[in-house]
Structure formats: structure tokens, C-alpha cells
XYZ file of C-alpha atoms in Angstrom:
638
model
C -42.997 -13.817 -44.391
C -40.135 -12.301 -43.711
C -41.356 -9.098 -42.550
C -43.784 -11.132 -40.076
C -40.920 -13.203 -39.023
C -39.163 -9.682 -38.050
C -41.573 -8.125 -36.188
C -41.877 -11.548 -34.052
C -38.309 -11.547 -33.548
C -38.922 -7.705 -32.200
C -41.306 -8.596 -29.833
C -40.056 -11.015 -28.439
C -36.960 -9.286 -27.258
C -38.208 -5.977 -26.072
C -38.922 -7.592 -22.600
C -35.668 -9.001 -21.651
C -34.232 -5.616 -22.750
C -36.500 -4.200 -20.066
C -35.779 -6.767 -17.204
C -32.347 -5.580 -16.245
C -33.295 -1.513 -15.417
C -36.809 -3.436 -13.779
C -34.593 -5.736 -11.955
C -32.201 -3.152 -10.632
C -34.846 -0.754 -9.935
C -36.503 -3.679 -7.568
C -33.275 -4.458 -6.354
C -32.436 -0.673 -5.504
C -35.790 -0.350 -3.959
C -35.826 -3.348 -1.696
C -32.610 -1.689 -0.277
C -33.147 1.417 0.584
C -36.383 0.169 2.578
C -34.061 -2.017 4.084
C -32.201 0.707 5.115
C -34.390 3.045 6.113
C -35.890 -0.103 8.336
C -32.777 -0.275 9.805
C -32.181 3.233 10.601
C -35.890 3.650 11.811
C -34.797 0.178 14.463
C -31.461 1.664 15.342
C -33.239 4.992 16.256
C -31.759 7.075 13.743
C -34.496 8.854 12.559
C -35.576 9.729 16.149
C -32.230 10.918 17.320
C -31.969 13.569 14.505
C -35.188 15.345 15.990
C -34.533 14.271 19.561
C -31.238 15.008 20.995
C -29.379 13.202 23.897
C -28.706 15.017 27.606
C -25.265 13.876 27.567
C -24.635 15.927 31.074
C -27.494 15.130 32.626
C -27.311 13.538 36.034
C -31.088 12.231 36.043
C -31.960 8.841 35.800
C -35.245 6.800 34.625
C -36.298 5.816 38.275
C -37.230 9.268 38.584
C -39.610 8.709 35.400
C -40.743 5.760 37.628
C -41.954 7.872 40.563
C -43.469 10.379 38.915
C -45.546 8.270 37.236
C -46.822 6.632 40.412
C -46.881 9.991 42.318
C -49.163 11.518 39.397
C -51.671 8.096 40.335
C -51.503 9.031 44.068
C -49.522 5.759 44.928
C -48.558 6.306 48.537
C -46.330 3.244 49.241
C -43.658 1.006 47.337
C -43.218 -2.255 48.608
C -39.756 -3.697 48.038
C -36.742 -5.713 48.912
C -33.902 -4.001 47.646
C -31.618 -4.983 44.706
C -28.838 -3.150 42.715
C -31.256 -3.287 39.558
C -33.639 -1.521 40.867
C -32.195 1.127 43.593
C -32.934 4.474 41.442
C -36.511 3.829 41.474
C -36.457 3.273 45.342
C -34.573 6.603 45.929
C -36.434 8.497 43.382
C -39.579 7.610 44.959
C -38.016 8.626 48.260
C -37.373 11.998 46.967
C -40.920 12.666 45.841
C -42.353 11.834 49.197
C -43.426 8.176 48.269
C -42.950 6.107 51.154
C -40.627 3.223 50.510
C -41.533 -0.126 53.111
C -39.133 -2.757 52.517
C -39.893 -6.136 53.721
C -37.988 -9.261 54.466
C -39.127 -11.718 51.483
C -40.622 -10.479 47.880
C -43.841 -11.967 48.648
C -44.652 -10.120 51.343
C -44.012 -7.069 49.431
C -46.307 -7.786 46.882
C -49.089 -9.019 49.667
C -48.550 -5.700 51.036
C -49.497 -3.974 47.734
C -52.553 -6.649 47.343
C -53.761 -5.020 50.590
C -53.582 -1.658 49.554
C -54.787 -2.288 46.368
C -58.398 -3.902 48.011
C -58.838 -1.505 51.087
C -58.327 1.914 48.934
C -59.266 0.671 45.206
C -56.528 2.159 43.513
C -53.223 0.570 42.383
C -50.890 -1.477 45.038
C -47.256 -1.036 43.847
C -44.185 -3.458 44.164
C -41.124 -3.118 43.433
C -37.911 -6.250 43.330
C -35.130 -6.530 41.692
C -34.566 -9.242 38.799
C -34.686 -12.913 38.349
C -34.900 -14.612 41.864
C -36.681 -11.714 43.674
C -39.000 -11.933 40.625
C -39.450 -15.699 41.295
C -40.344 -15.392 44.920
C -43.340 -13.569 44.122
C -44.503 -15.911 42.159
C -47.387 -17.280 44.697
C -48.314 -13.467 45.621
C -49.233 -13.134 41.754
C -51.112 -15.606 40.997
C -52.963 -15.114 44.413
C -53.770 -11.326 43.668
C -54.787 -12.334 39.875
C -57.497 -14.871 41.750
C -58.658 -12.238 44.130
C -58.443 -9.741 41.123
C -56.378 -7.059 42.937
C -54.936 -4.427 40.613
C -50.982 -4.963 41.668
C -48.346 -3.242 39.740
C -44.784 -5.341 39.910
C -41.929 -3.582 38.935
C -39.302 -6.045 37.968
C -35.539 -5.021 37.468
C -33.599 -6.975 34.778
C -30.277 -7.122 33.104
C -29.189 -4.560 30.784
C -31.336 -4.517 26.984
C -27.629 -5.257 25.391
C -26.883 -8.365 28.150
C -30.388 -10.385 27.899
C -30.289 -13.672 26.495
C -26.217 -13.498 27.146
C -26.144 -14.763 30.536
C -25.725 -11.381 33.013
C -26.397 -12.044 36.238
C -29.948 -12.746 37.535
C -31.041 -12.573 34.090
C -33.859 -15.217 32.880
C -36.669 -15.059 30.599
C -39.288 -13.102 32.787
C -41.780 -12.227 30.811
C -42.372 -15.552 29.525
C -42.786 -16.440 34.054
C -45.042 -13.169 34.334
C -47.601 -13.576 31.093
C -49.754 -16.133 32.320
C -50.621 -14.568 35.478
C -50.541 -10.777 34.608
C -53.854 -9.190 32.272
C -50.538 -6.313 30.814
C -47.115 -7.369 30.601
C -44.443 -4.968 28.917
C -40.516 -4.724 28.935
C -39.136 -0.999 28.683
C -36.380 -1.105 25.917
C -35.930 3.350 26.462
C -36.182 5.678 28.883
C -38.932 7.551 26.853
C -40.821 4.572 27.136
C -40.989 4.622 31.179
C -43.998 6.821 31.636
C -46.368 5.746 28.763
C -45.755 1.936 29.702
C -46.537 2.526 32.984
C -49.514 4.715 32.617
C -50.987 2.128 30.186
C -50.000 -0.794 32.737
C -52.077 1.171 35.537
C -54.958 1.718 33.373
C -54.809 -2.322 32.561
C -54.995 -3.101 36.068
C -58.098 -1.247 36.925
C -59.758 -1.702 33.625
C -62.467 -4.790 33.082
C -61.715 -7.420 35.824
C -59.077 -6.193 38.146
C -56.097 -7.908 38.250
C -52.130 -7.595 38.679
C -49.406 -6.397 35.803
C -45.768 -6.369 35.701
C -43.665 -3.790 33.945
C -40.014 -5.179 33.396
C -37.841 -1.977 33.528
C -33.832 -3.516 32.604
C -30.986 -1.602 34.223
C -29.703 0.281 32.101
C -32.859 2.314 31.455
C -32.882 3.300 35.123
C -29.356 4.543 35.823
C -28.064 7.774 34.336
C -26.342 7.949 31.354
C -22.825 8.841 32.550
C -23.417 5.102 34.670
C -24.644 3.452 31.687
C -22.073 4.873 29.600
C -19.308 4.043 31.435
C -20.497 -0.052 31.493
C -21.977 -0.190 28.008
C -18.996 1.965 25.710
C -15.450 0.623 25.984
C -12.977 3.928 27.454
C -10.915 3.423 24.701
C -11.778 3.187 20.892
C -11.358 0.402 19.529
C -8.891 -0.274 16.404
C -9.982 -2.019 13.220
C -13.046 -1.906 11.105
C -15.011 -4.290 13.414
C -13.987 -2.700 16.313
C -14.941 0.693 15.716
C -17.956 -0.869 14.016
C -19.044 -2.406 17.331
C -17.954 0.553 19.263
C -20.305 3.009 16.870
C -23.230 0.448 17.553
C -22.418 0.599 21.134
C -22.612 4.318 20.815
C -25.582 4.382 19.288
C -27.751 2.151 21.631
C -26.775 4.272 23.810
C -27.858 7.021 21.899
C -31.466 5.627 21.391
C -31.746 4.584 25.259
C -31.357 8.149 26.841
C -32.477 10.473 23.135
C -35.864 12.359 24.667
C -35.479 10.584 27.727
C -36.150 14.237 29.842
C -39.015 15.950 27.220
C -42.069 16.061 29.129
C -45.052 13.674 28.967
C -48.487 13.827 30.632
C -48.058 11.377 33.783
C -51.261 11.047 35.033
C -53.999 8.179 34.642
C -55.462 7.324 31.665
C -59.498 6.882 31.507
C -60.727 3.055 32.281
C -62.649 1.087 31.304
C -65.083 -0.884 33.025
C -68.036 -2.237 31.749
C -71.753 -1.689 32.984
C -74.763 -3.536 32.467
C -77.227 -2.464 29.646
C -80.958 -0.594 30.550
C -82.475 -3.938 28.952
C -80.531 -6.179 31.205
C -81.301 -4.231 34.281
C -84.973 -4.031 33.874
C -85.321 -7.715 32.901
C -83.617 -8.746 36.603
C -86.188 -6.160 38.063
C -89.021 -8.078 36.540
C -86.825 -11.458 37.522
C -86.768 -10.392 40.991
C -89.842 -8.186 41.480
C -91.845 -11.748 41.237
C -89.594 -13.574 43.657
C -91.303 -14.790 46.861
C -87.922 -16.366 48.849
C -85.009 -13.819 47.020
C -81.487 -14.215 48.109
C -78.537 -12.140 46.813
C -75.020 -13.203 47.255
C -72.261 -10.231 47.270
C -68.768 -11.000 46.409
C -65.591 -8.615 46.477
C -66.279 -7.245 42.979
C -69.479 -5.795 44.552
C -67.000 -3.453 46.645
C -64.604 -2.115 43.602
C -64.548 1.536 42.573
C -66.532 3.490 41.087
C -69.568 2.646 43.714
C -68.770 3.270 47.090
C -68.920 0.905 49.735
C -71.301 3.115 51.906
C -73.758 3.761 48.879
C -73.718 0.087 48.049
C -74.911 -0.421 51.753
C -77.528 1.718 51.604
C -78.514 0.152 48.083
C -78.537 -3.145 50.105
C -80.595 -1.801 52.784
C -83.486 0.002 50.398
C -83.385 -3.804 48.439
C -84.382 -5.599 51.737
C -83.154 -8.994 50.411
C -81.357 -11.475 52.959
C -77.441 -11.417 52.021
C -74.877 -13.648 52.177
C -71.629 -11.845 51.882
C -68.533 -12.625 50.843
C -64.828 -11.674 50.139
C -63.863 -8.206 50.843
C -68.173 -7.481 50.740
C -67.489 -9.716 53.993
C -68.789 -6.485 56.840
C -70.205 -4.149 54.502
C -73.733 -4.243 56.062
C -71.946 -3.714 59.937
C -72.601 -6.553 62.769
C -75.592 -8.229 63.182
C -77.401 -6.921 60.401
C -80.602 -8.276 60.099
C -80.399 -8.454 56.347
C -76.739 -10.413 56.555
C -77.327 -14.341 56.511
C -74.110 -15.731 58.243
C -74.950 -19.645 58.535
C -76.465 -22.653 56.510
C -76.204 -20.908 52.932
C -76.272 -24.276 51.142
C -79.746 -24.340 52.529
C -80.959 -20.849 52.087
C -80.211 -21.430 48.719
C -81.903 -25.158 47.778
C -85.111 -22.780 49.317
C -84.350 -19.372 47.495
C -86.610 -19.092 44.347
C -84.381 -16.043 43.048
C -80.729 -15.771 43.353
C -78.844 -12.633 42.641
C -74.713 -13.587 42.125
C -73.460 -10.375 42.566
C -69.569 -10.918 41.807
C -69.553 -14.594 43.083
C -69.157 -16.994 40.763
C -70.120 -21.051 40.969
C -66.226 -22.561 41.889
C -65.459 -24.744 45.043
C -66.876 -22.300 47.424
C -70.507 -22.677 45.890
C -69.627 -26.451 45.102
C -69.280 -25.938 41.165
C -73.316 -24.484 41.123
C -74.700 -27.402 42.613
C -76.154 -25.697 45.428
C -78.684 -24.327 43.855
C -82.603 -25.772 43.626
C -83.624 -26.745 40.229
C -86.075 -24.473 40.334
C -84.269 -20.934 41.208
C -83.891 -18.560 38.665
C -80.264 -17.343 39.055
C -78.810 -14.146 37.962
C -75.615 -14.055 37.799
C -73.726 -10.245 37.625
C -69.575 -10.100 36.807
C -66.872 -8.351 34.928
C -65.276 -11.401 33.511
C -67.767 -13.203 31.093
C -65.560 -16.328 31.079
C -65.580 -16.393 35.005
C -69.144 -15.099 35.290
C -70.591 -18.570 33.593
C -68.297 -21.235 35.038
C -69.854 -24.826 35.326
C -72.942 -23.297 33.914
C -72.531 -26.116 31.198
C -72.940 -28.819 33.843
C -74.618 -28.149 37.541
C -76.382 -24.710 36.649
C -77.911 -22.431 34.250
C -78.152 -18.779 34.838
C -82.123 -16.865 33.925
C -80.119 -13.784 33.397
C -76.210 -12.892 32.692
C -75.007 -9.846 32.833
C -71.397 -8.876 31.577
C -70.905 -5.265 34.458
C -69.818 -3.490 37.309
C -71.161 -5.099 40.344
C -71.775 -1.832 42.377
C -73.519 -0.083 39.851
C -75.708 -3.069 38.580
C -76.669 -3.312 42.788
C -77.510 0.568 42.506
C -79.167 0.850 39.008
C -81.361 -2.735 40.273
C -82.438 -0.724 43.226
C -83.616 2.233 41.490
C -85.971 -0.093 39.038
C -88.044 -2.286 42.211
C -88.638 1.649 44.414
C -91.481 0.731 46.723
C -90.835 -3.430 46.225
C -91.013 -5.170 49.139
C -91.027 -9.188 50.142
C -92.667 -11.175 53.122
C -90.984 -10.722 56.193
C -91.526 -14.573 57.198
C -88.448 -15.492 54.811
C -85.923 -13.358 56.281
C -86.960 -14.447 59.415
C -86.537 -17.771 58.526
C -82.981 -17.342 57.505
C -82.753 -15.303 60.677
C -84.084 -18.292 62.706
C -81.658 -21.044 61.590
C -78.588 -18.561 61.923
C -79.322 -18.103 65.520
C -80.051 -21.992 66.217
C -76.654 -22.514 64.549
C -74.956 -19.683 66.666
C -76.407 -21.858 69.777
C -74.345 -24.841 68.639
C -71.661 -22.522 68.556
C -72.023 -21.059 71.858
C -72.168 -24.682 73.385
C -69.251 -26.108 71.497
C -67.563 -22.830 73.225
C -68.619 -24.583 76.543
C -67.454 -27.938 76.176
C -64.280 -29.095 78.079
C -61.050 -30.066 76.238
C -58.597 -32.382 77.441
C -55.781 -29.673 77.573
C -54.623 -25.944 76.828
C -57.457 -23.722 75.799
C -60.906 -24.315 73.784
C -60.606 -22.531 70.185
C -63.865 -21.511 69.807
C -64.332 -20.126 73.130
C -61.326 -17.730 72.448
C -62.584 -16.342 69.595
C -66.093 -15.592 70.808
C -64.065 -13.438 73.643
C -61.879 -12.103 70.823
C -65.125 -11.262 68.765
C -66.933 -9.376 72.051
C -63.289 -7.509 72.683
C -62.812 -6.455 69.115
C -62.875 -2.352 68.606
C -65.045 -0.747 65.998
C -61.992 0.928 64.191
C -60.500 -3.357 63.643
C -59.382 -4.245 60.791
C -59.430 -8.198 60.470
C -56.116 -9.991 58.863
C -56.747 -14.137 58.244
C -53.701 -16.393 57.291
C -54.342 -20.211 58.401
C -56.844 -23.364 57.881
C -58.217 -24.944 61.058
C -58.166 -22.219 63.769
C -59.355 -19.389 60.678
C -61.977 -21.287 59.082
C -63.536 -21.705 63.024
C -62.865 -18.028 62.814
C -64.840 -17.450 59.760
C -67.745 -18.540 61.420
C -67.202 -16.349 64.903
C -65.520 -13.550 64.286
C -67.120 -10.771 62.483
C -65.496 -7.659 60.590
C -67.122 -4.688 61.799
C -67.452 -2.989 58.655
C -66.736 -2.724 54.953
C -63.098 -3.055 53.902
C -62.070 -4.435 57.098
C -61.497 -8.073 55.991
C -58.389 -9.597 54.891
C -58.260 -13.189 53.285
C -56.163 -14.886 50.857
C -59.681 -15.637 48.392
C -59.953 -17.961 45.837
C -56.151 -19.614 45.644
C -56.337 -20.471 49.364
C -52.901 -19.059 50.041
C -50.665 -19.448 53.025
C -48.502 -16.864 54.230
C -50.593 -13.730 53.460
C -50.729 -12.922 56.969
C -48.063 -10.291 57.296
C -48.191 -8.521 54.000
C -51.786 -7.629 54.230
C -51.335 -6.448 57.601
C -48.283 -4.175 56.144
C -50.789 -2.640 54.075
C -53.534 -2.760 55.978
C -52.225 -0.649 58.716
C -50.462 1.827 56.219
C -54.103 2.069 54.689
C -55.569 2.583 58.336
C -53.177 3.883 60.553
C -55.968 4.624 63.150
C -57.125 1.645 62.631
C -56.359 -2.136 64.966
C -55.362 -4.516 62.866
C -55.599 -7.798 64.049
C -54.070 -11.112 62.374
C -55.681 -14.284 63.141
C -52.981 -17.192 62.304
C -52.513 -20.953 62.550
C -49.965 -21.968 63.939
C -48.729 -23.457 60.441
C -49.048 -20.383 58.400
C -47.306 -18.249 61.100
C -44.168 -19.738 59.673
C -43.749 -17.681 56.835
C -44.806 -14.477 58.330
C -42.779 -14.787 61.374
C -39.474 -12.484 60.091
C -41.837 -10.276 58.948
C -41.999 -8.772 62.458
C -38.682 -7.268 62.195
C -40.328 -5.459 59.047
C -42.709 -4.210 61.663
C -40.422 -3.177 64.261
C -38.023 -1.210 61.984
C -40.735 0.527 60.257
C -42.727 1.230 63.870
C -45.978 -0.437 62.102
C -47.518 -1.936 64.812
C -50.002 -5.118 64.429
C -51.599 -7.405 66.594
C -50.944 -11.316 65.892
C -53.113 -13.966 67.457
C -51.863 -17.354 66.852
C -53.793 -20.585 67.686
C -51.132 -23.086 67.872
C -52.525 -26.233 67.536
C -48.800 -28.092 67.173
C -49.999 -29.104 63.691
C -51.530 -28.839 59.784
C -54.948 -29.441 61.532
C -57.215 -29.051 58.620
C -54.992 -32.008 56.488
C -54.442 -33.942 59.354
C -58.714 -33.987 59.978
C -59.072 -35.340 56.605
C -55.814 -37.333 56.267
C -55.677 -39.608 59.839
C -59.073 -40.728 58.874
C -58.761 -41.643 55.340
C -55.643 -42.641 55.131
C -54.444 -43.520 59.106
C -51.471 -41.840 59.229
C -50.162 -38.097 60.493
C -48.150 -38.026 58.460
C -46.083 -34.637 57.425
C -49.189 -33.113 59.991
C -47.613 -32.895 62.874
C -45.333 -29.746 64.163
C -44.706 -28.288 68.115
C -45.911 -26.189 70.670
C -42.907 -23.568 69.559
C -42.803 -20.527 71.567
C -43.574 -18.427 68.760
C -44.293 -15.550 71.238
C -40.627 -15.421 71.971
C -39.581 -15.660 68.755
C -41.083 -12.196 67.900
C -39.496 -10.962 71.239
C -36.065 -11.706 69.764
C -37.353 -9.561 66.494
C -38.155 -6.399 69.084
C -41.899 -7.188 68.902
C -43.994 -8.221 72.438
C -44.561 -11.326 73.000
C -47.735 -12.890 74.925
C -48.758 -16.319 76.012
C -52.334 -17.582 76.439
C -52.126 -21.518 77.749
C -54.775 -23.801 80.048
C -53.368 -21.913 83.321
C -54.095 -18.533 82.221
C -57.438 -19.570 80.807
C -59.430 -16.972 82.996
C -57.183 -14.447 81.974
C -58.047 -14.250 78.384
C -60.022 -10.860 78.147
C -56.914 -9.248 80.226
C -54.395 -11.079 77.688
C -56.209 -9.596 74.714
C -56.552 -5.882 76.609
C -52.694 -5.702 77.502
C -52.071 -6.444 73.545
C -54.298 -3.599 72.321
C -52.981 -0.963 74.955
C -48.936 -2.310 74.205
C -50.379 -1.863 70.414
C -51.644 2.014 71.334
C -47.766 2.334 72.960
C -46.126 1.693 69.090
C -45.750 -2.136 69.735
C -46.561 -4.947 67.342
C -47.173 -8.089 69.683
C -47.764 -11.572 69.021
C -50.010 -13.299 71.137
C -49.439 -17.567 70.909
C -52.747 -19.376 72.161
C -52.517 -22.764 73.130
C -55.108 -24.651 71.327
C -56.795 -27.857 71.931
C -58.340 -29.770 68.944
C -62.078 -29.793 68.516
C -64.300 -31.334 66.639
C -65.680 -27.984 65.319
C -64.654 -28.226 61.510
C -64.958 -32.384 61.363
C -66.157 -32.942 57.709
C -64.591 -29.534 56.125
C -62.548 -29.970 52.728
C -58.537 -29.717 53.035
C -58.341 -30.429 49.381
């Protein structure tokens, strides 16, 4: 017993006499990682293999513009602010032309442009937290129209964030919801593989915009950022000199291998494409269609296909189009394949329906147009987008998650030597042209003063040049325009798209004419919307972009006010003035023209004196004097 009693006693002891070197070994352990973590999040580890350019006089803007110079980016967009001024004069240096514009939105309208007439990357640049704010709207509208925008964003210094610095607010938090890539640079080193990724993002899947928050002090030069961020003399005291060798060493880990070299150029996208199986199954879909009807939104027109081999895809096809977006002009004037008018009809008759990048919102009255019986296939990028309200009003035959272009090509290729009755072309052909006649005697109808809308823009339509490019920023006097005015090629329409934005009007015209600088480009405003591009002609003048506004100034919101007097009897909030916008832009060093009731023969000879002060180096603003018509009675305001 006793010798059992013993070994018990034994056993039961050896483990608490092993806890204590267990317990210090864990304990040891869970320090050193801790440690090593915080010498791997201080940078410490990095710094001993990458050394800091203490004398170096470069800065990370010039990261900045190299990176967009290696993507071909021709133009930054900007208003200026302290944060972000070595990005603007680096990308001076490299031969990047810098526009800057009069409000932040503008600038990033102007990028939207140039991001949807050359299918690469539109770049903006403004400096932190309100000129972030104002372009707010301009984001949101350019993730609806899914243009690939790149917004640079300055910000307060990585050591001043959260500790209110001036202009500084919580801007990535603002920027997540509307951007598809949103990333805050915390090193120089990080500059040129954030942005290449965020320019990749932008292109890749569905188009849309991204914003890259670069802070200030990874943009200045170090001898800058040294002088603000380390105090001139050291501290005393164990706290002070601890906070001065912190200090120190952010510094350190902002600028350490801020100069090695990095590749700069663009990283391979991705953007999906249909499968074989999905592509043959539409042929069979649409190779037994007797009325077919295809539908081409602006997806149809985004890289890789180009917009001249998607025509001719079109024109092999033979199916009536309606056309939409920036696909509006990509089969030319008077096409006899383009359907212009009564859509909602063609479609309650199609018995095939190809959605090529449009998708069943608003504009196609949530899917409801369609006949019961149509077979629908429906072609996008964005799955999500691709099947909206198909739960309620419509069900697509086929979906197909792809490029637009290439599904139009590749769908081609499979129906070689297809062709459908002539008679329902024709028939499409036949109610456009009775509907053009309606047009064409509303044109002739007398108003009670000033000038008949849509008989100025049938004269603007015939005096339009082939080179045009078409800029549209209102409600009343554009949506007439919509339906008279036609773009006289591919890429040479401007509109706001799906988030029915106001004030586009200038930016894209910025852009546009940087795009096209042989080409006219011609804005067609209401009177209301002309408000917020008005400064914007100084932006003109100083940069010697010329741009031809036509304004039909109705003295009011006309497309509320048609809904809103009605409904609810009063004009409320609807009404504004017969302002002499024309001299407005005079006092901004543009021309200024008028077109009222007296000079109503004179139209033609208005419009001509524009175009040849435009071929001088002029931007002028022509202000029509509108009557109200009855031309868009029953159209939606909301």
C-alpha cells in the first residue's frame, strides 16, 4: 500500500512540475510573434533590405504619372488643391495634358467622356474632402452609364486621419458604394501597383468608375514631408524621443523603396464572353424567328469589338435595330435597318428579341413591353443587371453572362446565309416614317410667341456636319431632340444614361472635343440645365477648346412643370426667365448668339455664323427662344 500510495503521489506531481517551463515557453513565444508582428507593421523588416533616398528630390506624383502615361492616359481633369499639386505637375512634365475646370464635377464628366468615346480609362484628379464631395453626382452617374473613371482623391497626411487635419473626412466610406475598386495608398511603393490594379478594375467585367485615395504625404518629397512630420529638434525624455523615433520611422516606411523600379503598364482584363453552347442555342432561338428585333445598348460599343466591325456584324444580321446609349449612330443616318420610332410597339409584335446590353429598367418600362409570347434573349456583363424585373413582368428564353460586341460577332458567324422576310422591316420602316410626318407637321404649326422647338431642330438636324459630335444636357427641349436630331455616327452621342443627370453638358463636351479635336461638337441644352454648365465657358476660353452650345430657353423646368400644373395645379418651383444667357458667355470671352421670333427666318444663317466663329477658335453659345409645345404632353418627369 504504501508503495502504491507513492507512486500516485509521483504522478500526480510530475505535471505541475512541467507547467511553469510550458508556461514560460508559451509566454516567451506569444512575444516574440508579437514582436516580430510589430516590427513586420512598423516596416522594420522591409527597411533593412530596402533603404531610404534621404536626398532625393522626387516625389510620389511622379509615380502617379507614370503610371497613367504607361496606360496612354492623355488628359487629367482637375481643379487644383494643395493635396494634390505634385501629381498635376508631374503629369505636366511627362507630356500629360492637365485641363482644369471650374467645379469637380465637371472634371470628372470630362473624364466620363473620354472614357466612352476612346474605351480606355478617363482620369480625374481633386484634392480632398469637399472637392471629393462635389463629385459625388458625376460618380454615381458614370457607375450607371458604366464608364471606367479613375478619381484620384488627395487626403490628409496617413499620421493626421481621424485627428481632424484640414479637409480630412472619412472618404472611403463616401466612395465604396459607388466605385467597383476602392484603395487608400499608405507608401509611396504602393503608388504604382494600386493604381495599375485600380485601372485593370475599371475595365474589367462591367465597366465602371474607381477611386484611389493617395494622402499627402505620400505625394510630396521626403525633405517636405520630413520637415512637417519630424519635430527640428529632438525631443527630451523617454516619451519624447520615443515619439520622435516613431515619427522617424513612419517616415522611414513611407519613402523606403519608394524609387526601385516597378513594371507600370496595364495589367491583363478580364472580361467575360459568352460560351459556344450559349451562342449556338440563340442561333437556333433566332434562326426560327419570323418578326426578330435586336435592341443595342452602350455595352454593345465597349472594347475589345470595334464599333465599325460591330456595324458590319449588324449589317450581315439584317435584323431591324433599335439603338441605344452610346450604340445611339453606330449604323450612320437613315439606316434602313435602324428603327427610330414606336419601339413599345415593334416590340408587343417582335416574336424574338435580342437585348444586347439593355436591360428591362424605366426605359423599357420594368420588361413590360414585351408580348407574352416573344422569346427574349437577353446578352450583359453584369448578371445581376442583366435579369432585372425578370421575377415579375418578363422572363428571358436565353441569358447570357458576356461581352456584348463579341456575342453580336460570334451570333453572326453561326446564322451565315440566314435571312428574314423583308415585309417586317418594312413594316417598322412604315410606321417610323408616318411618325416622322407628325413630326414634320408639329414643325409647321404656329406658336403664340418666340420660335417653334421642333422646327429648330429639324434645321439644326439638316445643318449638322458629318464630323458632329452630339452633347445632350436638359429634359423638355432634349427629349424633343432625341426624337429629331440624329448622331451621324458611332461614338458621337453624349447623354447623361441611366441616372438622368443634369449638368453633364459641359464636361462631356471638355472631353469630347479633346477626344475629337477635328471634330464639331455641339451641346444641345435646356435652358434649366445650362445653369450649371454656364462657368464652364471660361474653362473653354482659357484652354482655347472651342464648343458649340444651343440652348432652348423655354423660361422654365418644362418637363416637371408638364406633369406638375396638371396634376397638381400649381407651377410651382417651374418657373425661371428669359435670361440672356448668350451674354453671359460673352462676359466669360465666349460668342454669344441670339435666335428669338424676329430672327425666325434667319435660323440656318444663325447656326452657319456659329460653326464658322467655331472654325475661328471660338466657343459660342447660341440662346433660342422657345415657345412651349405640346410635343412631349404625356412623357414621365418622374
Amino acid at each position: 500500500m504504501l508503495k502504491c500510495n507513492f507512486m500516485e503521489t509521483s504522478t500526480s506531481a510530475s505535471p505541475a512540475g512541467g507547467f511553469f517551463p510550458s508556461f514560460l515557453l508559451l509566454a516567451f513565444g506569444t512575444l516574440v510573434a508579437a514582436l516580430l508582428g510589430a516590427a513586420h507593421h512598423l516596416g522594420l523588416f522591409y527597411q533593412l533590405m530596402h533603404k531610404v533616398d534621404k536626398a532625393s528630390i522626387r516625389h510620389g506624383g511622379e509615380n502617379v504619372a507614370a503610371v497613367l502615361r504607361a496606360h496612354s492616359v492623355r488628359f487629367v481633369f482637375t481643379l487644383v488643391g494643395g493635396h494634390i499639386s505634385p501629381l498635376l505637375v508631374a503629369c505636366e512634365k511627362l507630356g500629360i495634358r492637365v485641363v482644369d475646370t471650374r467645379h469637380e464635377g465637371t472634371a470628372v464628366f470630362a473624364a466620363d467622356a473620354v472614357a466612352r468615346l476612346t474605351g480606355t480609362v478617363g482620369v480625374a484628379a481633386v484634392t480632398a474632402g469637399p472637392g471629393l464631395t462635389n463629385t459625388v453626382t458625376a460618380v454615381k452617374n458614370a457607375q450607371m452609364a458604366q464608364s471606367p473613371v479613375l478619381l484620384l482623391g488627395g487626403a490628409a497626411s496617413t499620421l493626421l486621419q481621424n485627428r481632424g487635419a484640414l479637409q480630412a473626412i472619412d472618404q472611403m466610406s463616401l466612395f465604396r458604394p459607388l466605385c467597383k475598386f476602392c484603395a487608400s495608398v499608405r507608401r509611396v511603393r504602393d503608388i504604382i501597383p494600386t493604381l495599375r490594379a485600380a485601372m485593370a478594375a475599371a475595365q474589367s467585367g462591367t465597366p465602371g468608375p474607381v477611386f484611389v485615395e493617395l494622402p499627402i504625404d505620400v505625394l510630396y518629397p521626403y525633405f517636405m514631408v520630413q520637415k512637417e512630420m519630424v519635430p527640428a529638434k529632438p525631443p527630451k525624455g523617454l516619451i519624447g524621443r520615443g515619439v520622435s523615433w516613431y515619427l522617424e520611422n513612419h517616415l522611414a516606411n513611407l519613402f523606403a523603396g519608394a524609387w526601385e523600379p516597378q513594371p507600370e503598364g496595364p495589367l491583363p482584363l478580364d472580361i467575360p464572353q459568352a460560351s459556344p453552347q450559349q451562342v449556338q442555342h440563340c442561333v437556333e432561338i433566332l434562326s426560327r424567328a419570323k418578326r426578330p428585333l435586336m435592341l443595342l445598348g452602350s455595352q454593345a460599343v465597349l472594347p475589345p469589338t470595334p464599333a465599325d466591325k460591330l456595324r458590319a456584324a449588324v449589317e450581315t444580321l439584317g435584323v431591324p435595330c433599335f439603338l441605344g446609349g452610346m450604340a445611339r449612330g453606330l449604323l450612320g443616318r437613315n439606316h434602313p435597318l435602324h428603327i427610330r420610332q414606336n419601339r413599345s410597339a415593334a416590340l408587343k409584335k417582335a416574336d424574338v428579341v435580342v437585348l444586347a446590353g439593355m436591360v428591362c429598367d424605366f426605359r423599357l418600362s420594368y420588361g413590360r413591353v414585351f408580348s407574352r409570347s416573344s422569346k427574349i434573349i437577353v446578352v450583359n456583363r453584369n448578371w445581376k443587371e442583366m435579369l432585372i424585373n425578370s421575377d415579375m413582368f418578363w422572363k428571358p428564353q436565353e441569358a447570357v453572362q458576356g461581352d456584348v460586341g463579341s456575342f453580336v460577332v460570334k451570333l453572326v458567324q453561326g446564322l451565315q446565309g440566314q435571312t428574314w422576310a423583308s415585309d417586317w422591316a418594312e413594316e417598322l420602316r412604315q410606321a417610323d416614317h408616318q411618325k416622322e410626318q407628325t413630326f414634320r407637321e408639329k414643325a409647321l404649326m404656329p406658336v403664340a410667341q418666340h420660335l417653334n422647338p421642333v422646327r429648330v431642330l429639324q434645321l439644326v438636324e439638316e445643318t449638322l456636319p458629318d464630323n458632329s459630335v452630339l452633347v445632350v444636357d436638359g429634359g423638355d427641349f432634349v427629349g424633343t431632340a432625341a426624337h429629331l436630331v440624329q448622331p451621324r455616327g458611332p461614338l458621337r452621342w453624349l447623354d447623361p444614361g441611366a441616372f438622368g443627370t443634369l449638368g453633364v453638358g459641359a464636361g462631356f463636351a471638355l472631353g469630347a472635343k479633346l477626344c475629337r479635336p477635328d471634330a464639331e461638337v455641339w451641346c444641345l441644352f435646356g435652358d434649366g440645365a445650362f445653369g450649371y454648365s454656364l462657368i464652364e465657358f471660361d474653362t473653354f476660353v482659357r484652354h482655347k477648346i472651342p464648343v458649340i452650345a444651343l440652348i432652348g430657353n423655354d423660361a422654365g423646368w418644362t418637363q416637371i412643370s408638364r406633369e406638375q400644373v396638371p396634376s397638381l395645379g400649381s407651377n410651382v418651383a417651374c418657373g425661371l426667365a428669359y435670361t440672356d444667357y448668350h451674354k453671359a458667355a460673352m462676359g466669360l470671352g465666349a460668342q454669344g448668339l441670339l435666335l428669338s421670333r424676329e430672327s425666325e427666318d434667319q435660323v440656318i444663317k444663325v447656326l452657319r455664323d456659329a460653326q464658322q466663329q467655331y472654325q475661328d477658335g471660338h466657343s459660342v453659345v447660341i440662346n433660342i427662344l422657345i415657345e412651349r409645345t405640346d410635343f412631349r404632353d404625356g412623357s414621365i418627369a418622374v
